[in-house]
CSV table of C-alpha atoms in Angstrom, one decimal:
chain,number,residue,atom,x,y,z
W,1,MET,CA,154.3,274.1,140.7
W,2,ALA,CA,153.1,277.1,142.5
W,3,THR,CA,155.2,280.2,143.1
W,4,LEU,CA,153.1,281.6,146.0
W,5,LYS,CA,155.3,281.9,149.2
W,6,VAL,CA,153.4,281.5,152.4
W,7,PRO,CA,155.3,282.1,155.7
W,8,LYS,CA,156.1,279.0,157.9
W,9,SER,CA,154.1,280.6,160.7
W,10,VAL,CA,150.9,282.3,159.5
W,11,PRO,CA,149.2,284.7,161.8
W,12,ALA,CA,145.6,284.0,162.9
W,13,PRO,CA,143.0,285.4,160.4
W,14,SER,CA,141.9,287.8,163.1
W,15,GLU,CA,145.4,289.2,163.3
W,16,ASP,CA,145.6,289.6,159.5
W,17,CYS,CA,142.2,291.4,159.5
W,18,GLU,CA,143.4,293.8,162.2
W,19,GLN,CA,146.5,294.6,160.1
W,20,LEU,CA,144.4,295.1,157.0
W,21,ARG,CA,142.1,297.4,158.9
W,22,LYS,CA,145.1,299.4,160.0
W,23,ALA,CA,146.3,299.5,156.4
W,24,PHE,CA,143.0,301.2,155.5
W,25,ALA,CA,143.0,303.6,158.4
W,26,GLY,CA,143.9,307.3,158.2
W,27,TRP,CA,144.4,309.5,155.2
W,28,GLY,CA,146.6,307.2,153.1
W,29,THR,CA,146.4,303.4,152.4
W,30,ASN,CA,149.3,301.3,153.5
W,31,GLU,CA,149.7,299.3,150.3
W,32,SER,CA,152.9,297.6,151.4
W,33,LEU,CA,151.1,296.0,154.4
W,34,ILE,CA,148.3,294.8,152.1
W,35,ILE,CA,150.9,293.2,149.8
W,36,GLN,CA,152.7,291.7,152.8
W,37,ILE,CA,149.6,290.0,154.0
W,38,LEU,CA,147.4,289.1,150.9
W,39,ALA,CA,150.3,288.2,148.5
W,40,HIS,CA,151.5,285.6,151.0
W,41,ARG,CA,148.3,283.7,151.8
W,42,ASN,CA,146.8,280.7,150.0
W,43,ALA,CA,143.2,280.4,148.8
W,44,ALA,CA,141.9,278.8,152.0
W,45,GLN,CA,143.7,281.4,154.1
W,46,ARG,CA,142.3,284.3,152.1
W,47,LYS,CA,138.8,282.9,152.3
W,48,LEU,CA,139.2,282.7,156.1
W,49,ILE,CA,140.4,286.3,156.2
W,50,GLN,CA,137.3,287.4,154.2
W,51,GLU,CA,135.0,285.5,156.5
W,52,THR,CA,136.7,286.8,159.7
W,53,TYR,CA,136.7,290.3,158.4
W,54,ALA,CA,133.0,290.2,157.7
W,55,THR,CA,132.3,288.8,161.2
W,56,ALA,CA,134.6,291.2,163.0
W,57,TYR,CA,133.7,294.5,161.2
W,58,GLY,CA,130.4,293.8,159.5
W,59,GLU,CA,132.0,294.8,156.2
W,60,ASP,CA,133.0,293.2,153.0
W,61,LEU,CA,136.8,293.0,152.6
W,62,LEU,CA,136.5,293.1,148.8
W,63,LYS,CA,134.4,296.3,148.9
W,64,ASP,CA,137.0,297.9,151.3
W,65,LEU,CA,139.9,296.9,149.0
W,66,ASP,CA,137.9,298.2,146.0
W,67,SER,CA,137.4,301.6,147.7
W,68,GLU,CA,141.0,301.9,149.1
W,69,LEU,CA,142.9,300.9,146.0
W,70,SER,CA,143.0,302.0,142.3
W,71,SER,CA,144.0,301.1,138.8
W,72,ASP,CA,145.9,297.9,137.9
W,73,PHE,CA,146.9,297.2,141.5
W,74,GLN,CA,143.3,297.3,142.6
W,75,ARG,CA,142.2,294.8,139.9
W,76,ALA,CA,145.1,292.5,140.7
W,77,VAL,CA,144.4,292.5,144.5
W,78,LEU,CA,140.7,292.0,144.0
W,79,LEU,CA,141.1,289.1,141.6
W,80,TRP,CA,143.7,287.4,143.8
W,81,THR,CA,141.7,287.8,147.0
W,82,LEU,CA,138.7,286.0,145.4
W,83,HIS,CA,138.4,282.3,145.9
W,84,PRO,CA,139.6,280.6,142.7
W,85,ALA,CA,136.2,279.3,141.6
W,86,GLU,CA,134.6,282.7,142.3
W,87,ARG,CA,137.4,284.4,140.4
W,88,ASP,CA,136.9,282.1,137.4
W,89,ALA,CA,133.2,282.8,137.5
W,90,TYR,CA,133.8,286.5,137.6
W,91,LEU,CA,136.4,286.4,134.7
W,92,ALA,CA,134.1,284.2,132.6
W,93,ASN,CA,131.1,286.5,133.1
W,94,GLU,CA,133.3,289.6,132.2
W,95,ALA,CA,134.5,287.8,129.1
W,96,THR,CA,130.9,287.3,127.9
W,97,LYS,CA,130.1,291.1,128.2
W,98,ARG,CA,130.0,293.2,125.0
W,99,LEU,CA,132.6,295.7,126.2
W,100,THR,CA,135.0,293.2,127.8
W,101,SER,CA,134.3,290.3,125.4
W,102,ASN,CA,137.1,287.7,125.3
W,103,ASN,CA,136.7,284.2,124.0
W,104,TRP,CA,140.3,283.4,124.9
W,105,VAL,CA,139.6,283.9,128.6
W,106,LEU,CA,136.6,281.4,128.3
W,107,LEU,CA,138.9,279.0,126.5
W,108,GLU,CA,141.6,279.2,129.3
W,109,ILE,CA,139.0,278.6,132.0
W,110,ALA,CA,137.5,275.6,130.1
W,111,CYS,CA,140.8,273.9,129.2
W,112,THR,CA,143.5,274.8,131.7
W,113,ARG,CA,141.5,274.1,134.9
W,114,SER,CA,141.3,270.6,136.4
W,115,PRO,CA,137.9,269.0,135.9
W,116,SER,CA,136.9,269.5,139.5
W,117,ASP,CA,138.0,273.2,139.4
W,118,LEU,CA,136.0,273.8,136.3
W,119,PHE,CA,133.0,272.2,137.9
W,120,MET,CA,133.4,274.4,141.0
W,121,ALA,CA,133.7,277.5,138.7
W,122,ARG,CA,130.4,276.5,137.1
W,123,LYS,CA,128.7,276.1,140.5
W,124,ALA,CA,130.1,279.6,141.5
W,125,TYR,CA,128.7,281.0,138.3
W,126,HIS,CA,125.2,279.6,139.1
W,127,ALA,CA,125.4,281.1,142.6
W,128,ARG,CA,126.6,284.5,141.6
W,129,TYR,CA,124.8,285.2,138.3
W,130,LYS,CA,121.6,283.0,138.6
W,131,LYS,CA,122.2,281.3,135.3
W,132,SER,CA,124.7,278.9,133.8
W,133,LEU,CA,128.2,279.5,132.4
W,134,GLU,CA,127.2,277.3,129.4
W,135,GLU,CA,124.2,279.4,128.4
W,136,ASP,CA,126.2,282.6,128.6
W,137,VAL,CA,129.0,281.1,126.5
W,138,ALA,CA,126.5,279.8,123.9
W,139,TYR,CA,124.7,283.2,123.8
W,140,HIS,CA,127.9,285.2,123.5
W,141,THR,CA,129.7,283.1,120.8
W,142,THR,CA,128.8,282.1,117.2
W,143,GLY,CA,129.7,279.7,114.5
W,144,ASP,CA,132.5,277.2,114.9
W,145,VAL,CA,133.9,278.9,118.0
W,146,ARG,CA,130.5,278.3,119.7
W,147,LYS,CA,130.4,274.7,118.4
W,148,LEU,CA,133.8,274.1,120.1
W,149,LEU,CA,133.6,276.3,123.2
W,150,VAL,CA,130.2,275.2,124.6
W,151,PRO,CA,131.2,271.5,125.0
W,152,LEU,CA,134.6,272.5,126.4
W,153,ALA,CA,133.0,274.7,129.0
W,154,SER,CA,130.4,272.0,129.8
W,155,ALA,CA,133.0,269.2,130.2
W,156,PHE,CA,133.5,267.1,133.3
W,157,ARG,CA,136.4,265.0,132.2
W,158,TYR,CA,137.9,262.0,134.0
W,159,GLU,CA,140.8,263.3,136.1
W,160,GLY,CA,143.0,260.2,136.4
W,161,ASP,CA,146.2,259.1,134.6
W,162,GLU,CA,144.9,255.9,133.1
W,163,VAL,CA,145.0,255.7,129.3
W,164,ASN,CA,143.7,253.3,126.7
W,165,MET,CA,146.4,253.0,124.0
W,166,THR,CA,144.1,251.2,121.5
W,167,LEU,CA,141.7,254.1,121.7
W,168,ALA,CA,144.5,256.6,121.4
W,169,LYS,CA,145.6,255.0,118.2
W,170,THR,CA,142.1,254.9,116.8
W,171,GLU,CA,141.3,258.5,117.7
W,172,ALA,CA,144.7,259.7,116.4
W,173,LYS,CA,143.7,258.2,113.0
W,174,ILE,CA,140.2,259.9,113.2
W,175,LEU,CA,141.9,263.3,113.9
W,176,HIS,CA,144.4,262.9,111.1
W,177,GLU,CA,141.6,261.9,108.6
W,178,LYS,CA,139.5,264.9,109.5
W,179,ILE,CA,142.4,267.3,109.4
W,180,SER,CA,143.6,265.9,106.1
W,181,HIS,CA,140.2,266.7,104.6
W,182,LYS,CA,140.2,270.2,106.2
W,183,ALA,CA,137.1,269.2,108.3
W,184,TYR,CA,138.4,271.3,111.2
W,185,ASN,CA,135.0,271.8,112.7
W,186,ASP,CA,134.0,268.1,112.5
W,187,GLU,CA,132.0,266.8,115.5
W,188,GLU,CA,134.5,264.0,116.0
W,189,ILE,CA,137.4,266.4,116.6
W,190,ILE,CA,135.2,268.4,119.0
W,191,ARG,CA,134.0,265.2,120.7
W,192,ILE,CA,137.6,264.0,121.3
W,193,LEU,CA,138.8,267.3,122.6
W,194,SER,CA,135.8,268.1,124.8
W,195,THR,CA,135.2,264.7,126.4
W,196,ARG,CA,138.5,262.7,126.8
W,197,SER,CA,140.7,263.1,129.9
W,198,LYS,CA,143.8,265.2,129.5
W,199,ALA,CA,146.0,262.1,129.9
W,200,GLN,CA,144.0,260.3,127.1
W,201,ILE,CA,144.3,263.4,124.8
W,202,ASN,CA,148.1,263.5,125.4
W,203,ALA,CA,148.4,259.8,124.5
W,204,THR,CA,146.3,260.3,121.3
W,205,LEU,CA,148.4,263.3,120.2
W,206,ASN,CA,151.6,261.4,120.8
W,207,HIS,CA,150.3,258.6,118.6
W,208,TYR,CA,149.3,261.2,116.0
W,209,ASN,CA,152.9,262.6,116.0
W,210,ASN,CA,154.4,259.1,115.8
W,211,GLN,CA,152.1,257.7,113.2
W,212,PHE,CA,151.9,260.7,110.9
W,213,GLY,CA,155.2,262.5,111.4
W,214,ASN,CA,153.8,265.9,112.4
W,215,ALA,CA,152.6,267.4,115.6
W,216,ILE,CA,148.9,268.1,115.3
W,217,ASN,CA,149.2,271.8,115.8
W,218,LYS,CA,151.6,271.9,112.8
W,219,ASP,CA,148.9,270.3,110.6
W,220,LEU,CA,146.4,272.9,112.0
W,221,LYS,CA,148.5,275.8,110.7
W,222,ALA,CA,147.1,275.5,107.1
W,223,ASP,CA,145.6,278.9,107.3
W,224,PRO,CA,147.4,281.2,109.8
W,225,LYS,CA,144.7,283.9,109.4
W,226,ASN,CA,141.8,281.5,110.2
W,227,GLU,CA,140.5,282.6,113.7
W,228,TYR,CA,138.8,279.2,114.4
W,229,LEU,CA,142.1,277.3,113.6
W,230,SER,CA,144.0,279.6,116.0
W,231,PHE,CA,141.4,278.8,118.6
W,232,LEU,CA,141.6,275.1,117.9
W,233,ARG,CA,145.4,275.1,118.3
W,234,ALA,CA,145.1,277.1,121.5
W,235,THR,CA,142.6,274.5,122.8
W,236,ILE,CA,145.1,271.7,122.2
W,237,LYS,CA,147.9,273.7,123.8
W,238,CYS,CA,145.8,274.6,126.9
W,239,LEU,CA,144.8,270.9,127.3
W,240,THR,CA,148.3,269.5,126.9
W,241,PHE,CA,150.9,272.2,127.7
W,242,PRO,CA,149.3,275.1,129.5
W,243,GLU,CA,152.7,276.5,130.5
W,244,LYS,CA,153.5,277.0,126.8
W,245,TYR,CA,150.2,278.7,126.1
W,246,TYR,CA,150.7,281.0,129.1
W,247,ALA,CA,154.4,281.8,128.4
W,248,LYS,CA,153.4,283.0,124.9
W,249,LEU,CA,150.5,285.0,126.3
W,250,LEU,CA,152.8,286.7,128.8
W,251,ARG,CA,155.3,287.5,126.1
W,252,GLN,CA,152.5,289.1,124.0
W,253,ALA,CA,151.1,291.0,127.1
W,254,ILE,CA,154.5,292.4,128.1
W,255,ASN,CA,156.1,292.9,124.7
W,256,LYS,CA,153.3,295.0,123.1
W,257,LEU,CA,153.9,298.7,122.6
W,258,GLY,CA,151.6,299.2,125.7
W,259,THR,CA,151.4,296.4,128.3
W,260,ASP,CA,148.2,294.4,128.3
W,261,GLU,CA,147.7,294.7,132.0
W,262,TRP,CA,144.5,292.7,132.0
W,263,ALA,CA,146.2,289.6,130.5
W,264,LEU,CA,149.3,290.0,132.7
W,265,THR,CA,147.1,290.3,135.9
W,266,ARG,CA,144.9,287.4,134.8
W,267,VAL,CA,147.8,285.0,134.2
W,268,VAL,CA,149.6,285.9,137.4
W,269,THR,CA,146.6,285.8,139.7
W,270,THR,CA,145.1,282.6,138.3
W,271,ARG,CA,148.4,280.6,138.0
W,272,ALA,CA,150.5,281.6,141.0
W,273,GLU,CA,148.9,278.8,143.1
W,274,VAL,CA,149.0,276.3,140.2
W,275,ASP,CA,151.9,276.1,137.7
W,276,MET,CA,153.6,279.5,137.7
W,277,GLN,CA,157.0,277.9,138.3
W,278,ARG,CA,156.6,275.9,135.0
W,279,ILE,CA,155.4,279.0,133.2
W,280,LYS,CA,158.4,281.0,134.4
W,281,GLU,CA,160.8,278.3,133.2
W,282,GLU,CA,159.0,278.1,129.8
W,283,TYR,CA,159.1,281.9,129.6
W,284,GLN,CA,162.8,282.1,130.2
W,285,ARG,CA,163.5,279.2,127.8
W,286,ARG,CA,161.5,281.0,125.0
W,287,ASN,CA,162.7,284.6,125.6
W,288,SER,CA,166.1,284.3,127.3
W,289,VAL,CA,164.8,286.7,130.0
W,290,PRO,CA,163.5,285.8,133.4
W,291,LEU,CA,159.8,286.6,133.8
W,292,ASP,CA,160.4,288.7,137.0
W,293,ARG,CA,162.8,290.9,135.1
W,294,ALA,CA,160.4,291.3,132.2
W,295,ILE,CA,157.5,292.3,134.6
W,296,ALA,CA,159.7,294.7,136.5
W,297,ALA,CA,160.8,296.4,133.3
W,298,ASP,CA,157.2,296.8,132.1
W,299,THR,CA,155.3,297.7,135.3
W,300,SER,CA,155.8,300.0,138.3
W,301,GLY,CA,154.8,300.8,141.9
W,302,ASP,CA,152.6,298.6,144.0
W,303,TYR,CA,151.2,296.8,141.0
W,304,GLU,CA,154.8,295.6,140.1
W,305,LYS,CA,155.5,294.7,143.8
W,306,PHE,CA,152.3,292.7,144.0
W,307,LEU,CA,152.9,290.7,140.8
W,308,LEU,CA,156.5,290.0,141.7
W,309,ALA,CA,155.5,288.7,145.1
W,310,LEU,CA,153.0,286.3,143.6
W,311,ILE,CA,155.5,284.9,141.1
W,312,GLY,CA,157.9,284.2,144.0
W,313,HIS,CA,160.4,287.0,143.5
W,314,GLY,CA,162.6,287.8,146.5
W,315,ASP,CA,162.8,286.1,149.9
W,316,TYR,CA,160.0,285.7,152.2
């Protein structure tokens, strides 16, 4: 469930563009007006605003936002304004760069998006960077992480709810056998996680739990310091319970000595139109603190207001 709040009566894109233009005019930028408009428009509406802005003023809205805003607020607004597929392409490309390298971002995009959304992100990557997401992921990663991440990023899973219970039983047994022998990078584990539908994987892991008395991620905690095992556990969590993965990520981002603004911004901007309601519920369940209160305590100014608007805080 999304937390984005869109007004019942949305102004025409031309009106929104006019207001944004006003927000940029004069000496100071009217950040509140930018939040009032962009934090309350869905992806299709934001795309129309960008197109209308370019036609009306002959300028790129993203470039104008970039020059008018600064710091964490700037990054949050720019990421949010991008179309989801373009945003994923941008984040994935950034994650394969040496200075902003982040395999976890690549994992999130590969495993928490729907099959069609991941496909659209790969197409957007082609269009923007003139190469494929898969080739950059392969070039950027090494060893077991590469062995797992490339097929995950290349996947185009079946999206339906149908499951084959016989297959689930068989593959639960295969997973248990490989994990028992500590063959964590076995191609069968990677095949199952990178090709089966999310519904099928859930059925397989339920069988695993019932047949062998342990949740699979518990059996994958043999060596807590092993980076590949952490990655494998996160893969399973992202495929089956993304809200749990994101609630933990938010807690780590907010509870550090210094806030990890990039992680916080990424989670809020990529999940506000998807499952942020479930993430908020999971966050409160795990931490006994509402997410909006945690964000408000750890951020400030326009950045705080923008994030809170996206997670549905306050009336609109």
